[in-house]
GROMACS .gro file of C-alpha atoms in nm:
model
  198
    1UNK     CA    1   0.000   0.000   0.000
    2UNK     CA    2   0.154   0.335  -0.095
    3UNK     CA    3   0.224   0.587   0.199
    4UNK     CA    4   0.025   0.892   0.016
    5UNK     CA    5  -0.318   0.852  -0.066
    6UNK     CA    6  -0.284   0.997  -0.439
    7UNK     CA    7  -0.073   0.741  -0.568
    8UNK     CA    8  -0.346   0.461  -0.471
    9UNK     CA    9  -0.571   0.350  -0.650
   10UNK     CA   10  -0.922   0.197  -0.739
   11UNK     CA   11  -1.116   0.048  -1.041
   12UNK     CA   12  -1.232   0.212  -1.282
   13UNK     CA   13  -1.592   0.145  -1.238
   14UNK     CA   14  -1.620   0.360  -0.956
   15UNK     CA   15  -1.596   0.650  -1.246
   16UNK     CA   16  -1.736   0.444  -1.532
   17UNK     CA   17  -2.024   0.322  -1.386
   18UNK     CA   18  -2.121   0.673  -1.238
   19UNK     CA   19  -2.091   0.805  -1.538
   20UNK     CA   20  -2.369   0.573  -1.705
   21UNK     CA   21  -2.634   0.629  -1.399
   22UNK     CA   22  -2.604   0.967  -1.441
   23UNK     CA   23  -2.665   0.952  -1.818
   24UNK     CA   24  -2.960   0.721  -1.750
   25UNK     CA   25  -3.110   0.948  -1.483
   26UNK     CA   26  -2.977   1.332  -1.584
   27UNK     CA   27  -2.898   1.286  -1.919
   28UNK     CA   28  -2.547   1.337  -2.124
   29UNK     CA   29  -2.556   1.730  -2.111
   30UNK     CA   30  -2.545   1.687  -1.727
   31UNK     CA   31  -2.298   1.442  -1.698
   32UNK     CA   32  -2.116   1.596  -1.906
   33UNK     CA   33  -2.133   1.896  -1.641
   34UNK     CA   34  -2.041   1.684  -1.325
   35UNK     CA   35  -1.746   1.556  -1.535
   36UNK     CA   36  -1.634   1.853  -1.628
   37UNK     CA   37  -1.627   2.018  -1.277
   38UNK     CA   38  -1.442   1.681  -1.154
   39UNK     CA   39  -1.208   1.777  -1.385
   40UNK     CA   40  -1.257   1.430  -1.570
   41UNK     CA   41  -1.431   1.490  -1.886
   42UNK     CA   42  -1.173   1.275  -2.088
   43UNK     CA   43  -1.316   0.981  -1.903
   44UNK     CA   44  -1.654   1.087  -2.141
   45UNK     CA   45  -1.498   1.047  -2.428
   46UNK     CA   46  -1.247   0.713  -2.361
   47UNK     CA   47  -1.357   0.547  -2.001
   48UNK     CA   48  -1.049   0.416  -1.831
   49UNK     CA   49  -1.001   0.053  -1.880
   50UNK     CA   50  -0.724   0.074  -1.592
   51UNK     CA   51  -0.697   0.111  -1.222
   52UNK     CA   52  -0.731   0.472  -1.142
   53UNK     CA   53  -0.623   0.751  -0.869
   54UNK     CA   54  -0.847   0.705  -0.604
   55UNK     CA   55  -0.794   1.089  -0.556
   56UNK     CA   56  -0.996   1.116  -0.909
   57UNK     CA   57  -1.300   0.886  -0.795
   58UNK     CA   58  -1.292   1.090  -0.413
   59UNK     CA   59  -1.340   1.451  -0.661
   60UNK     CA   60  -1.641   1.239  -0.855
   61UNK     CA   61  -1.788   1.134  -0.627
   62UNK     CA   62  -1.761   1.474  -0.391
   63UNK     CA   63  -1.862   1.722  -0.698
   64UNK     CA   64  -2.204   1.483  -0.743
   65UNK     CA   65  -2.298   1.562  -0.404
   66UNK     CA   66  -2.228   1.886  -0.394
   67UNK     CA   67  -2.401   1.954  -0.765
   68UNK     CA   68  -2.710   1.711  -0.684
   69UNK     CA   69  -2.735   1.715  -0.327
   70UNK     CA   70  -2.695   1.441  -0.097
   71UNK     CA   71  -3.045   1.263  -0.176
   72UNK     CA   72  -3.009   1.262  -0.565
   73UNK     CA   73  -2.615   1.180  -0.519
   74UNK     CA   74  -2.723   0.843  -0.329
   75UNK     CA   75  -2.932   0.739  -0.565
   76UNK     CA   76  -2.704   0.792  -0.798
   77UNK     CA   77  -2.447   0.615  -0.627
   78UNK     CA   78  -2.709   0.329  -0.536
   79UNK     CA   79  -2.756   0.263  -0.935
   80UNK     CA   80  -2.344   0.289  -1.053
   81UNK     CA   81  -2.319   0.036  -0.758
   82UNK     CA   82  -2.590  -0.191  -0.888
   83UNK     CA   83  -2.399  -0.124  -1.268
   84UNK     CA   84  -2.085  -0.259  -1.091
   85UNK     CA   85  -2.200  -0.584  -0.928
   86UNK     CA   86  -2.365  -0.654  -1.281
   87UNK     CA   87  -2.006  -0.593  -1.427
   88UNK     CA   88  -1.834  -0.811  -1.149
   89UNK     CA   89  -2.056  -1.064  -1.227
   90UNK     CA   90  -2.074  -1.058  -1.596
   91UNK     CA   91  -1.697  -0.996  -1.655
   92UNK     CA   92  -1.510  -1.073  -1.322
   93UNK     CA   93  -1.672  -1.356  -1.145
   94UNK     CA   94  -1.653  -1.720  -1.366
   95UNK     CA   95  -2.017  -1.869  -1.453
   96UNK     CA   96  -1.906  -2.185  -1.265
   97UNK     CA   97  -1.822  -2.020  -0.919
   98UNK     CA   98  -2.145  -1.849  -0.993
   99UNK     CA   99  -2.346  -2.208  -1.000
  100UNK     CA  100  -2.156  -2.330  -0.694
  101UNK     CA  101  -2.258  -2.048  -0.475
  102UNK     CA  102  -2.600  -2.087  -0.587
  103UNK     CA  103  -2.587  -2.426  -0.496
  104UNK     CA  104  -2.452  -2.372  -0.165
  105UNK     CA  105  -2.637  -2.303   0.210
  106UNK     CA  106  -2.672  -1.918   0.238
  107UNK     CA  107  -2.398  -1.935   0.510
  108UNK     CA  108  -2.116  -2.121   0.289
  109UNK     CA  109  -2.175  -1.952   0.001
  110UNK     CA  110  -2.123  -1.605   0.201
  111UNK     CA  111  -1.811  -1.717   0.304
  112UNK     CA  112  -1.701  -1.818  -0.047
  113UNK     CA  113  -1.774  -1.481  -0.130
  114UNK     CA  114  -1.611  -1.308   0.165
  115UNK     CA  115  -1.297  -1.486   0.093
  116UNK     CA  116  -1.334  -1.326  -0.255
  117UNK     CA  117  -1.372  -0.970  -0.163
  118UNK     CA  118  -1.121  -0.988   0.094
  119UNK     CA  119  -0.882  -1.088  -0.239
  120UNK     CA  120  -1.014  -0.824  -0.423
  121UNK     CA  121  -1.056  -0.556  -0.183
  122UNK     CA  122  -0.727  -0.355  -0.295
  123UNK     CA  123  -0.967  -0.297  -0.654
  124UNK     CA  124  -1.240  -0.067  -0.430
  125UNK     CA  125  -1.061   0.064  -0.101
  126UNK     CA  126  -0.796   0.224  -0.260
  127UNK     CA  127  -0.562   0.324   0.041
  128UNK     CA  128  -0.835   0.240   0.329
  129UNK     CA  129  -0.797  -0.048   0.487
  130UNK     CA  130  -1.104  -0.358   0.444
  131UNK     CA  131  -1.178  -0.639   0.651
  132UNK     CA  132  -1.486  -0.865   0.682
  133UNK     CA  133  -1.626  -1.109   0.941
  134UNK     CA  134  -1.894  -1.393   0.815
  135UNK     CA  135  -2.176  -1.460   1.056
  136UNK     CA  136  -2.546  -1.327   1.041
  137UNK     CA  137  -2.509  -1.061   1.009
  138UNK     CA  138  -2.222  -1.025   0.794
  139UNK     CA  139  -1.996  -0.763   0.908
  140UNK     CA  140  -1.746  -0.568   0.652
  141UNK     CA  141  -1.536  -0.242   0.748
  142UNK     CA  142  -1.388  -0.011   0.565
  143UNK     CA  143  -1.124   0.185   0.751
  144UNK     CA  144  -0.992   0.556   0.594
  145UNK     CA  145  -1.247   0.505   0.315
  146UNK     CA  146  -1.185   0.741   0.038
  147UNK     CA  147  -1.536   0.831  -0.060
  148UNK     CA  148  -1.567   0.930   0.312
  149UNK     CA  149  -1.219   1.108   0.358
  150UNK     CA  150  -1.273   1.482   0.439
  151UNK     CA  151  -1.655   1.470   0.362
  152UNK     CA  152  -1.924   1.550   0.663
  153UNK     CA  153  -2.304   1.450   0.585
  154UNK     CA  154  -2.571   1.406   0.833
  155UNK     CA  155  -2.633   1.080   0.660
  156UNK     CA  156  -2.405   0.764   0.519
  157UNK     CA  157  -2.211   0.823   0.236
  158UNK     CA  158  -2.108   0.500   0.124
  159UNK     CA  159  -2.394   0.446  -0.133
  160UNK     CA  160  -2.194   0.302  -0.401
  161UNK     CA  161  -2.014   0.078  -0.202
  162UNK     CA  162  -2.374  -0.079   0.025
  163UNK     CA  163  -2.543  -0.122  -0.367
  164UNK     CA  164  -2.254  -0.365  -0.456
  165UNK     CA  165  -2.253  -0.574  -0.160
  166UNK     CA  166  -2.585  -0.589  -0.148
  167UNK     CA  167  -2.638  -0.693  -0.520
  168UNK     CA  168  -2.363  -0.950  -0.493
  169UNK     CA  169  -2.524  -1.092  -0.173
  170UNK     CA  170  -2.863  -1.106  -0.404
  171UNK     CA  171  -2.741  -1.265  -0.707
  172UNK     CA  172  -2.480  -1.504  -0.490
  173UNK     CA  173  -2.595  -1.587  -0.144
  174UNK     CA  174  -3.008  -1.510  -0.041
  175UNK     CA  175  -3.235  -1.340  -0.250
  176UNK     CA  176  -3.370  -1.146   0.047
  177UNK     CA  177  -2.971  -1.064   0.122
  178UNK     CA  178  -2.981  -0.638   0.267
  179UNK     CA  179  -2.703  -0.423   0.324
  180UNK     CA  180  -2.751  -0.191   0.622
  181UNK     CA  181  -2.465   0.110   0.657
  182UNK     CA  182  -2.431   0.117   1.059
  183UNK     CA  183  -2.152   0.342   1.077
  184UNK     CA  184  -2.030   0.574   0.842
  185UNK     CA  185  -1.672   0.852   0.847
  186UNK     CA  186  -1.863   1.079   0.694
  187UNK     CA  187  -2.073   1.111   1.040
  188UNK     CA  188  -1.788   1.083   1.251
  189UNK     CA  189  -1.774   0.733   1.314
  190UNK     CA  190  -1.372   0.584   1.300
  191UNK     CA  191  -1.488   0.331   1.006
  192UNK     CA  192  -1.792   0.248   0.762
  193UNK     CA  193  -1.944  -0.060   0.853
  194UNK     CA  194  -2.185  -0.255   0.652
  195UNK     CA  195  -2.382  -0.553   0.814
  196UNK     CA  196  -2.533  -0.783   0.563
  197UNK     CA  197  -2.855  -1.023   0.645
  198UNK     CA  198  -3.104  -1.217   0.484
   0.00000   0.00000   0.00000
């Protein structure tokens, strides 16, 4: 992990994803816009197909909620999460895991997964530090989480983040599976924490 936060970095669907929920709900003229004042506009034109700075994806995601506001900025977030677990699952996770999860007791198969994400978690937490616990509820943490770094809401901020567990935890472990934010930096709390249940 690098010692300054710009050099780290995150996948690119934290950007590319945004940027089609916002086309889909605001339309390209206001995309456009957001991008612009993020200072990413090339990301329009050619979406990165590489890891980028998580200091890029912290500005996204911080100009959307100051443009939209905080309720219009989750939803947004809720969707480009959503558009990622459909990517991860599509692209990223092989058909045959897929069928041996869904063959699997709830429990096991959210362990499977855990074990996964836990792999993977240097693609989304950039320089914060992840860690998850199985159980019921499942419990993961995300320590100095970029999209909460310097930000102060009266409500959770981790939107993108919840809407990818919790889609995941759909498609791969319970149906029912729900994603509850109990803690969040961006209220003050010394991690986000996302319990999981179904």
């Amino acid at each position: 992990m690098s010692a300054t936060h710009a050099s780290t970095r995150i996948g690119p669907n934290a950007i590319t994803r945004v940027a089609e929920a916002l086309q889909q709900r605001n339309g390209e003229a206001f995309t456009a816009l957001i991008f612009g004042r993020a200072g990413l506009l090339r990301y329009l034109g050619q979406p990165p197909q590489s890891m980028v700075d998580e200091a890029e994806v912290m500005r996204l995601h911080r100009v959307l909620r100051d443009s939209v506001g905080p309720a219009d900025a989750r939803a947004v977030a809720r969707d480009a999460g959503r558009r990622t677990a459909d990517y991860l699952l599509a692209r990223r996770i092989p058909r045959p895991v897929q069928a041996l999860l869904h063959r699997l007791p709830a429990a096991l198969a959210a362990r499977v997964l855990l074990a996964a994400i836990r792999r993977h978690a240097w693609t989304f937490a950039g320089s914060g530090h992840f860690s998850a616990r199985a159980g019921r509820p499942v419990v993961l943490t995300l320590q100095d989480n970029p999209l909460c770094r310097g930000v102060v809401l009266d409500g959770p901020a981790c939107d993108y983040y919840a809407a990818t567990f919790e889609h995941l935890f759909r498609v791969l472990v319970h149906p029912r599976a729900r994603v509850r934010e109990t803690a969040c930096e961006a209220m003050g709390a010394a991690a986000c924490v996302f319990e999981i249940d179904w």
